[in-house]
mmCIF file of C-alpha atoms and ligand atoms in Angstrom:
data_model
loop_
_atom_site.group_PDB
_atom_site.id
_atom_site.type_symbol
_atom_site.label_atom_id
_atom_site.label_comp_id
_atom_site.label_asym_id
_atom_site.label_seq_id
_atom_site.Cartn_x
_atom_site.Cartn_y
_atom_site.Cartn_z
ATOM 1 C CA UNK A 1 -10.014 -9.939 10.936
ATOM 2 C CA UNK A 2 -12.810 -12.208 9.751
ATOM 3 C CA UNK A 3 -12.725 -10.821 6.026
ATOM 4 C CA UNK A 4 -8.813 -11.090 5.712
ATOM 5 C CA UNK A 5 -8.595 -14.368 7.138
ATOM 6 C CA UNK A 6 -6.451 -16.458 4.002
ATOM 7 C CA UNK A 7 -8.125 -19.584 2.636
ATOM 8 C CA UNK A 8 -4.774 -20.665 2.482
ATOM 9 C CA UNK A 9 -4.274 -20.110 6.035
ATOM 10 C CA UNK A 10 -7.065 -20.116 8.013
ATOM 11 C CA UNK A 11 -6.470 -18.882 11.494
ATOM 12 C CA UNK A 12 -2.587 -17.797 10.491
ATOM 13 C CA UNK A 13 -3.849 -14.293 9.960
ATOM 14 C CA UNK A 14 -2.990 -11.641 12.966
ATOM 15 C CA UNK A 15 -3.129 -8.073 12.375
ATOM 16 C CA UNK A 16 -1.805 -6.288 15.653
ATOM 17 C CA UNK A 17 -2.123 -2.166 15.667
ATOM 18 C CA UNK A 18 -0.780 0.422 17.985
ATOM 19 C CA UNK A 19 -1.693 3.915 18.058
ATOM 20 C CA UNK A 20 -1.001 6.929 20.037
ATOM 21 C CA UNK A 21 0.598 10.840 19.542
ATOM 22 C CA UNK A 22 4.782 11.038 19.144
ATOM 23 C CA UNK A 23 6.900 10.766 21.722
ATOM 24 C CA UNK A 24 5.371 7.294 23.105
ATOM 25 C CA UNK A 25 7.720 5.236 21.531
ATOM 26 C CA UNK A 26 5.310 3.667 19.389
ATOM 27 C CA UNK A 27 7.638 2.836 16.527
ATOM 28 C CA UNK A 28 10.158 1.341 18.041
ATOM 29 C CA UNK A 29 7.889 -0.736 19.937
ATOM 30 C CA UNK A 30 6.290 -1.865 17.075
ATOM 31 C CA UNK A 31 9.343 -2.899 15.399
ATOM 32 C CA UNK A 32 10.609 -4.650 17.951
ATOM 33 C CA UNK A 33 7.672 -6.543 18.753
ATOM 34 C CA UNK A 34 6.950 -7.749 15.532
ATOM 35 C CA UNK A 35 10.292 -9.210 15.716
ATOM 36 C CA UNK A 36 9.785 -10.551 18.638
ATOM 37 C CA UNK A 37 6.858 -12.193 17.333
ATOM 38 C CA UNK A 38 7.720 -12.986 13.620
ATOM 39 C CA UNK A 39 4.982 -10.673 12.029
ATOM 40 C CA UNK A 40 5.789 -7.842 9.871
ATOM 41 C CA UNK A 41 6.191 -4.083 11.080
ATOM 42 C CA UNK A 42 4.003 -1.539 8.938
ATOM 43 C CA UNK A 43 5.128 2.104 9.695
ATOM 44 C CA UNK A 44 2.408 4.268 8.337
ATOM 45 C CA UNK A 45 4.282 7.846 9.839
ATOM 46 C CA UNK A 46 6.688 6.991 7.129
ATOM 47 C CA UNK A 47 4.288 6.828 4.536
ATOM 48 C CA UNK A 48 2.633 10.670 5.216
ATOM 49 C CA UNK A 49 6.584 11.378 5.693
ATOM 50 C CA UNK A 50 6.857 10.724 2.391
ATOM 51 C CA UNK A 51 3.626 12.165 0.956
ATOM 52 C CA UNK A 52 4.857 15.367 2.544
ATOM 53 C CA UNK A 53 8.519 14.913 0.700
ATOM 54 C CA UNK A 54 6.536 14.446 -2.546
ATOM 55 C CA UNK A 55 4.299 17.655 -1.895
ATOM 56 C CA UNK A 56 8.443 19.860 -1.162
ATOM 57 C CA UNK A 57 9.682 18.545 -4.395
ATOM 58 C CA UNK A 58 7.196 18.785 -6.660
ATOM 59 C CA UNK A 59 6.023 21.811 -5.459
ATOM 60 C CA UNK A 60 2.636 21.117 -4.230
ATOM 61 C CA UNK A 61 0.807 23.057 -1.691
ATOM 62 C CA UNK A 62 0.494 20.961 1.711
ATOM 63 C CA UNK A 63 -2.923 21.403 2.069
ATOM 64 C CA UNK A 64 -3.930 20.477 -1.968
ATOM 65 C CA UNK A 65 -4.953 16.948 -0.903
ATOM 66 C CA UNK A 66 -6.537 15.959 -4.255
ATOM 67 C CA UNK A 67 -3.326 16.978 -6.203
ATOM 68 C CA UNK A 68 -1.282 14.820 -3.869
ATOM 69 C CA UNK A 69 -3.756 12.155 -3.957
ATOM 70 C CA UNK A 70 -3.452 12.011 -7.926
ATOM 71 C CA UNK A 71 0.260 12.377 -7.275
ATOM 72 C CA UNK A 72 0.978 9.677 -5.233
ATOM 73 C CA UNK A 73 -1.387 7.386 -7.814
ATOM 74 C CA UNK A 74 0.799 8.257 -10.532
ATOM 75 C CA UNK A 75 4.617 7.471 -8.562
ATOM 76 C CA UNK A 76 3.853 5.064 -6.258
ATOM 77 C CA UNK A 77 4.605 5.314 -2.334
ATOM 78 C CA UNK A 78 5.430 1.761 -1.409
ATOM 79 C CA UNK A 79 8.145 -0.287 1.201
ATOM 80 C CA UNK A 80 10.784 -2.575 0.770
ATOM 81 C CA UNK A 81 9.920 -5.439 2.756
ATOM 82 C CA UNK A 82 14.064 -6.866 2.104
ATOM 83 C CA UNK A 83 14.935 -4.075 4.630
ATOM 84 C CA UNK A 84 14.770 -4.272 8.441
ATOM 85 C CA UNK A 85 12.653 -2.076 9.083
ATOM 86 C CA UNK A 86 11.122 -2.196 5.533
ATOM 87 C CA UNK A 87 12.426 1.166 3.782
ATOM 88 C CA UNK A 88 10.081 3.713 1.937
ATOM 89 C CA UNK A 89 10.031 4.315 -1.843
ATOM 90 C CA UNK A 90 8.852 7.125 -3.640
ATOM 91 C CA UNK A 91 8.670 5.096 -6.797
ATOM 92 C CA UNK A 92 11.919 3.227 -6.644
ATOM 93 C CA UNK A 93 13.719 5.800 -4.723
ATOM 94 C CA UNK A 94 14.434 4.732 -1.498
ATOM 95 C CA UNK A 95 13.857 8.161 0.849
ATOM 96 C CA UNK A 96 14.264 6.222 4.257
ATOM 97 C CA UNK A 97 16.534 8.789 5.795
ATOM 98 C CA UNK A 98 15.401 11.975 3.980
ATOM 99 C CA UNK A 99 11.477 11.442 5.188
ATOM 100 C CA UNK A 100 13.299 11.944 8.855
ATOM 101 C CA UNK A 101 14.543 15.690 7.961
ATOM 102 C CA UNK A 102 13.147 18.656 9.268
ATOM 103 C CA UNK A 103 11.713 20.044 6.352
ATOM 104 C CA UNK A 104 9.572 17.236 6.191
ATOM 105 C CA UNK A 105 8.416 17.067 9.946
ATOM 106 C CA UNK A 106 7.374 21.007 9.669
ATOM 107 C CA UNK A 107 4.465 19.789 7.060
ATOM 108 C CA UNK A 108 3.353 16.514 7.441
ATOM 109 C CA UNK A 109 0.842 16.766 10.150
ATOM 110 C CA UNK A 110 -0.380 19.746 7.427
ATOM 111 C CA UNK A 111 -0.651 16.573 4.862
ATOM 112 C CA UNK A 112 -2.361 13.852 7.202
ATOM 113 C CA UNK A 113 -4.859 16.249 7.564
ATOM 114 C CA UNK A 114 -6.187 16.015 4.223
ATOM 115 C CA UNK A 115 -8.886 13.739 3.047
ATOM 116 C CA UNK A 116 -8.040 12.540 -0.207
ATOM 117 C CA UNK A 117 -4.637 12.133 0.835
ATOM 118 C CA UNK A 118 -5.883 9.830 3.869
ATOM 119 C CA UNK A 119 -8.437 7.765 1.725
ATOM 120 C CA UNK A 120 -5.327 6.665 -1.038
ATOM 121 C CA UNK A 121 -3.119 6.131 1.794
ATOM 122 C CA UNK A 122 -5.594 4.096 4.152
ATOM 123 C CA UNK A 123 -6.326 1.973 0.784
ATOM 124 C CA UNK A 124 -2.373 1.124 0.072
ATOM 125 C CA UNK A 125 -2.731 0.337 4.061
ATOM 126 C CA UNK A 126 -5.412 -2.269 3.391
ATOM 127 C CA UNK A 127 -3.954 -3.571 0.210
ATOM 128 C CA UNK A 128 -0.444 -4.291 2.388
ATOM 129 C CA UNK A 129 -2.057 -6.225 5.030
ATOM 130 C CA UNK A 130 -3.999 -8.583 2.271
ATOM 131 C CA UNK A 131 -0.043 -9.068 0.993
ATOM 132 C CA UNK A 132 1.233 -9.360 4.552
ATOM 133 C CA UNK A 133 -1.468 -10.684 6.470
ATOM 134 C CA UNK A 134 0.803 -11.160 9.500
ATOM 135 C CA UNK A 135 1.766 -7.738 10.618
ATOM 136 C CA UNK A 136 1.858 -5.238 13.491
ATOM 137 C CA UNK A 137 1.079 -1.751 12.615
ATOM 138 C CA UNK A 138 1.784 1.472 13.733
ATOM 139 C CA UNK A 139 0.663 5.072 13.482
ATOM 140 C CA UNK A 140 -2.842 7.013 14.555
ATOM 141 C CA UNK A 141 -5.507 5.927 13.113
ATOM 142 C CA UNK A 142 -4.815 2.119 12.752
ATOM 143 C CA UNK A 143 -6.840 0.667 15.105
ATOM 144 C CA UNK A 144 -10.020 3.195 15.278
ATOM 145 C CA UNK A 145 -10.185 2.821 11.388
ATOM 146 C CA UNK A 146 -8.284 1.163 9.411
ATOM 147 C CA UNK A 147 -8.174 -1.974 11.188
ATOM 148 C CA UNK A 148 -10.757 -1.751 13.370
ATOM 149 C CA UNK A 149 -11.175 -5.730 14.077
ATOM 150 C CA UNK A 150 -7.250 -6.407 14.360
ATOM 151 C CA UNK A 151 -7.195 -8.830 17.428
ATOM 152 C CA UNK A 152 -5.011 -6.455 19.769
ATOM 153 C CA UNK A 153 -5.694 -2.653 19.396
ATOM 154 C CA UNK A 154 -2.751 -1.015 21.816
ATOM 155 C CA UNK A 155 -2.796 2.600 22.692
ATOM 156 C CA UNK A 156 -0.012 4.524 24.136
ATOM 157 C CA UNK A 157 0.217 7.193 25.869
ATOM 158 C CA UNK A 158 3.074 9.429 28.227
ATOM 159 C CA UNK A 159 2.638 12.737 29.706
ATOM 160 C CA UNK A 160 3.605 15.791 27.706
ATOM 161 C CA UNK A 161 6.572 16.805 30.200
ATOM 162 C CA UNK A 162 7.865 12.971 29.111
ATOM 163 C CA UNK A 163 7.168 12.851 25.742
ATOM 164 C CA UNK A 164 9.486 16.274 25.658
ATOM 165 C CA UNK A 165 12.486 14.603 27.616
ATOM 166 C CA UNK A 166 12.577 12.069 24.752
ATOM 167 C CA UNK A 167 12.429 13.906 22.073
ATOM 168 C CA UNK A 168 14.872 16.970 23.612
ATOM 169 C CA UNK A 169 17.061 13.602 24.413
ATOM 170 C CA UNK A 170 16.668 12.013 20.444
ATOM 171 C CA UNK A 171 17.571 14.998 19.091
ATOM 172 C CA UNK A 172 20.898 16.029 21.652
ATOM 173 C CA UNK A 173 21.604 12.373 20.855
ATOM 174 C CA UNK A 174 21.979 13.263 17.146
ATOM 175 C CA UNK A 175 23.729 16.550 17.687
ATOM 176 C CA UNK A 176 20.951 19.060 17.554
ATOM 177 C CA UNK A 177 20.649 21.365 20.326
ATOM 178 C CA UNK A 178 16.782 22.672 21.023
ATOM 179 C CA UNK A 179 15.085 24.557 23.793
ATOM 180 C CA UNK A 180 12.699 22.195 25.921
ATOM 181 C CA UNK A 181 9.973 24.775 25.272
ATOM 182 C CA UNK A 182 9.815 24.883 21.651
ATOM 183 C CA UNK A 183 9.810 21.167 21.677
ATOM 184 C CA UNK A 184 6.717 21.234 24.317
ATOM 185 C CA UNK A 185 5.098 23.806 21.935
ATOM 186 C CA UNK A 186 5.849 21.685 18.819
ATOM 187 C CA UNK A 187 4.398 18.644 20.609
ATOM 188 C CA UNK A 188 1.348 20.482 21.900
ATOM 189 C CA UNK A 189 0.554 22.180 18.302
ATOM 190 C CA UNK A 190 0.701 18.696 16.570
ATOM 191 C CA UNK A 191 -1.192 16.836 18.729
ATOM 192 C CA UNK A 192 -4.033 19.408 18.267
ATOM 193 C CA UNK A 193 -3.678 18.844 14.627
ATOM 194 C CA UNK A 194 -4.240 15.112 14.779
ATOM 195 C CA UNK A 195 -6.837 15.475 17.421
ATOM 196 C CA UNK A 196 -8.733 17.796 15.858
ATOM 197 C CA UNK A 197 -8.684 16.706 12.233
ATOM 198 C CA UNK A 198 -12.202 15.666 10.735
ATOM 199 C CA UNK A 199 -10.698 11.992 8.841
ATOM 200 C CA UNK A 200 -9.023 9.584 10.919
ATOM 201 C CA UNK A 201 -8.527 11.685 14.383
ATOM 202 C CA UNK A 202 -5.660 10.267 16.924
ATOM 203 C CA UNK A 203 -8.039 8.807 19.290
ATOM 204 C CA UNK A 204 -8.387 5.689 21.549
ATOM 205 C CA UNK A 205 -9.968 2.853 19.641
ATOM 206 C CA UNK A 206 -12.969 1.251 20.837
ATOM 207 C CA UNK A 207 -12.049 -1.807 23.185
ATOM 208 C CA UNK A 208 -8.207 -0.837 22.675
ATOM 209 C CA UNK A 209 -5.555 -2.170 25.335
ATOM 210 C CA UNK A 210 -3.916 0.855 27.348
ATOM 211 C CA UNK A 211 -0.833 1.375 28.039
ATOM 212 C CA UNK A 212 0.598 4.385 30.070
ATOM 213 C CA UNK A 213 4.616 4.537 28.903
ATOM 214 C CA UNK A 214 5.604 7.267 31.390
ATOM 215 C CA UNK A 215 7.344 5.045 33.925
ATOM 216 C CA UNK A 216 8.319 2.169 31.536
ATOM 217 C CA UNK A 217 11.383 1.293 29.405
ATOM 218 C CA UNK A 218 11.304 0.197 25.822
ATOM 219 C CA UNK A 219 11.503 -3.209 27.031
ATOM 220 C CA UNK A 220 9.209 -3.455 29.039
ATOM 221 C CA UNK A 221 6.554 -2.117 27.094
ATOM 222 C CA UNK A 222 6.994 -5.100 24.472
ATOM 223 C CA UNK A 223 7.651 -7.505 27.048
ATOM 224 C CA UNK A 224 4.055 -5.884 27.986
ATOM 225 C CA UNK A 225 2.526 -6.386 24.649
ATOM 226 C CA UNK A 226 4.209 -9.422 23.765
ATOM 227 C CA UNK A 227 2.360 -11.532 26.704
ATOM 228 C CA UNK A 228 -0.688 -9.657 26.131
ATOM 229 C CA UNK A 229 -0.761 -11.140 22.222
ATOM 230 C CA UNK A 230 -0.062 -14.067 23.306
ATOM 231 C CA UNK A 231 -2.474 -14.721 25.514
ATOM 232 C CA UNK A 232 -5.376 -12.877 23.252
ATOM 233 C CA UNK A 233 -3.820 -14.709 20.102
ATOM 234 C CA UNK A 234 -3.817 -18.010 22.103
ATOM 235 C CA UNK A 235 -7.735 -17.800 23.469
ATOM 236 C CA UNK A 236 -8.836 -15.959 19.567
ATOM 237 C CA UNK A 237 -7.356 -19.954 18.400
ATOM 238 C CA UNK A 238 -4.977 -17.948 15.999
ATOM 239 C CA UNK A 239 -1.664 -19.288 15.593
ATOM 240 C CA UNK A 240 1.682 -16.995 15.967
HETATM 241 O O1 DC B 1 4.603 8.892 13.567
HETATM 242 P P1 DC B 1 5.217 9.976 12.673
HETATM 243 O O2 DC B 1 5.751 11.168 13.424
HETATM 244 O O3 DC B 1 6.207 9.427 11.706
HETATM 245 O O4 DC B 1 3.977 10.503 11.821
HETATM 246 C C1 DC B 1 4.141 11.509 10.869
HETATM 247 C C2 DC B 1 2.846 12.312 10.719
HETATM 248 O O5 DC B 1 1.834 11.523 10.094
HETATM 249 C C3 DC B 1 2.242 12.860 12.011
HETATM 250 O O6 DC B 1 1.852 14.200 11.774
HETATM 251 C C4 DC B 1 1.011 12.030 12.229
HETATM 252 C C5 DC B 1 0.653 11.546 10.854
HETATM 253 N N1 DC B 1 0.082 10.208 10.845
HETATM 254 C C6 DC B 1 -1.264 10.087 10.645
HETATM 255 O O7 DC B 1 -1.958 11.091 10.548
HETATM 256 N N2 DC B 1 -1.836 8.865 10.568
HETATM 257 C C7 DC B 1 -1.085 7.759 10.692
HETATM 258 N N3 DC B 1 -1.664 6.551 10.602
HETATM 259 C C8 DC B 1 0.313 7.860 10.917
HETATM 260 C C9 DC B 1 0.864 9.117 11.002
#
């Protein structure tokens, strides 16, 4: 991005973002290509994982955006860039694994809905990449509006029949046994939540790459991405 560029290091700078709804793989993806290409990995579903966890325990409503807002101000939602992928803090509590429990997942799409909540967690967004200017970047909104000038904008996508498969498979995988059609009905309900929410919508950023996951591994989605940074990064002049 033009404004973020460092004095320091001129041309050094590379914001990469990839959005698109659950089930497409996107984090892992993004984790593995920034290692693949020695940036950082920003995982922004953890953060409204963890604004949600705040609202459970201190007994907020969901939907009360402003308290959260003023919440999250006052304790601090922030990583720990020492672990691989960086963990999440609620103040200096790391809540890495917690953020992943069910309670959690039943309200957070409830919390990225709300405004206030959105604007103080875009700005911490903002304020990492100054910090780590060098960074790929996941979640829905990152390359529509956050960083709308990042040099590759991916968007993923699968079909809603695959997107189940993986997710009935992640959770068999970690001993949970669930019926393919609640899963498809889970799915369905929150992707009309982040569709259809007024601030920072899931939708397919202007002049964003494309890539359809439904007949590709892992691996070969960041082998994908990988060349395509390279080559953009290589013609933009910026170094990697
Ligand atoms: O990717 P995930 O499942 O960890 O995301 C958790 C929730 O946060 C999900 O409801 C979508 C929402 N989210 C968002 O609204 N904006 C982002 N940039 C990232 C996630």
């Amino acid at each position: 991005m033009q404004g973020m560029q460092s004095s320091q290091h001129p041309g050094s700078n590379v914001i990469i973002t990839i959005d698109g709804p659950a089930g497409t793989g996107k984090s892992t993806v993004a984790h593995n290509l920034a290692a693949r290409l020695g940036l950082d990995f920003l995982d922004t579903g953890a953060m409204y994982r963890a604004a949600a966890l705040l609202a459970l325990e201190s007994n907020i409503e969901p939907a009360n955006g402003s308290a959260l807002a003023t919440k999250i101000h006052e304790v601090g939602i922030k990583f720990d860039w020492n672990q691989d992928p960086p963990g999440i803090l609620i103040g200096d509590r790391d809540v890495s694994k917690r953020i992943r429990d069910l309670d959690v997942s039943e309200i957070v799409s409830i919390v990225a809905a709300q405004s206030q909540l959105r604007a103080e967690l875009v700005s911490s967004q903002r304020q990492i990449a100054q910090e780590h200017p060098r960074l790929v970047t996941e979640g829905r909104d990152q390359g529509s509006s956050v960083f709308p000038d990042a040099v590759v904008r991916f968007f993923l996508s699968a079909s809603l029949e695959i997107r189940a498969d993986r997710r009935v498979e992640q959770l068999e995988n970690s001993g949970t046994q669930v019926s393919r059609e609640r899963i498809i009905q889970d799915i369905t309900g929150r992707d009309r939540l982040d569709t259809e929410r007024a601030d920072g919508p899931l939708v397919r950023p202007s002049g964003a790459v494309d890539i359809d996951t439904d007949s590709l591994s892992i691996e070969q989605v960041v082998d994908l991405m990988e060349s395509i940074v390279r080559q953009t990064t290589s013609e933009a002049g910026l170094k990697l």
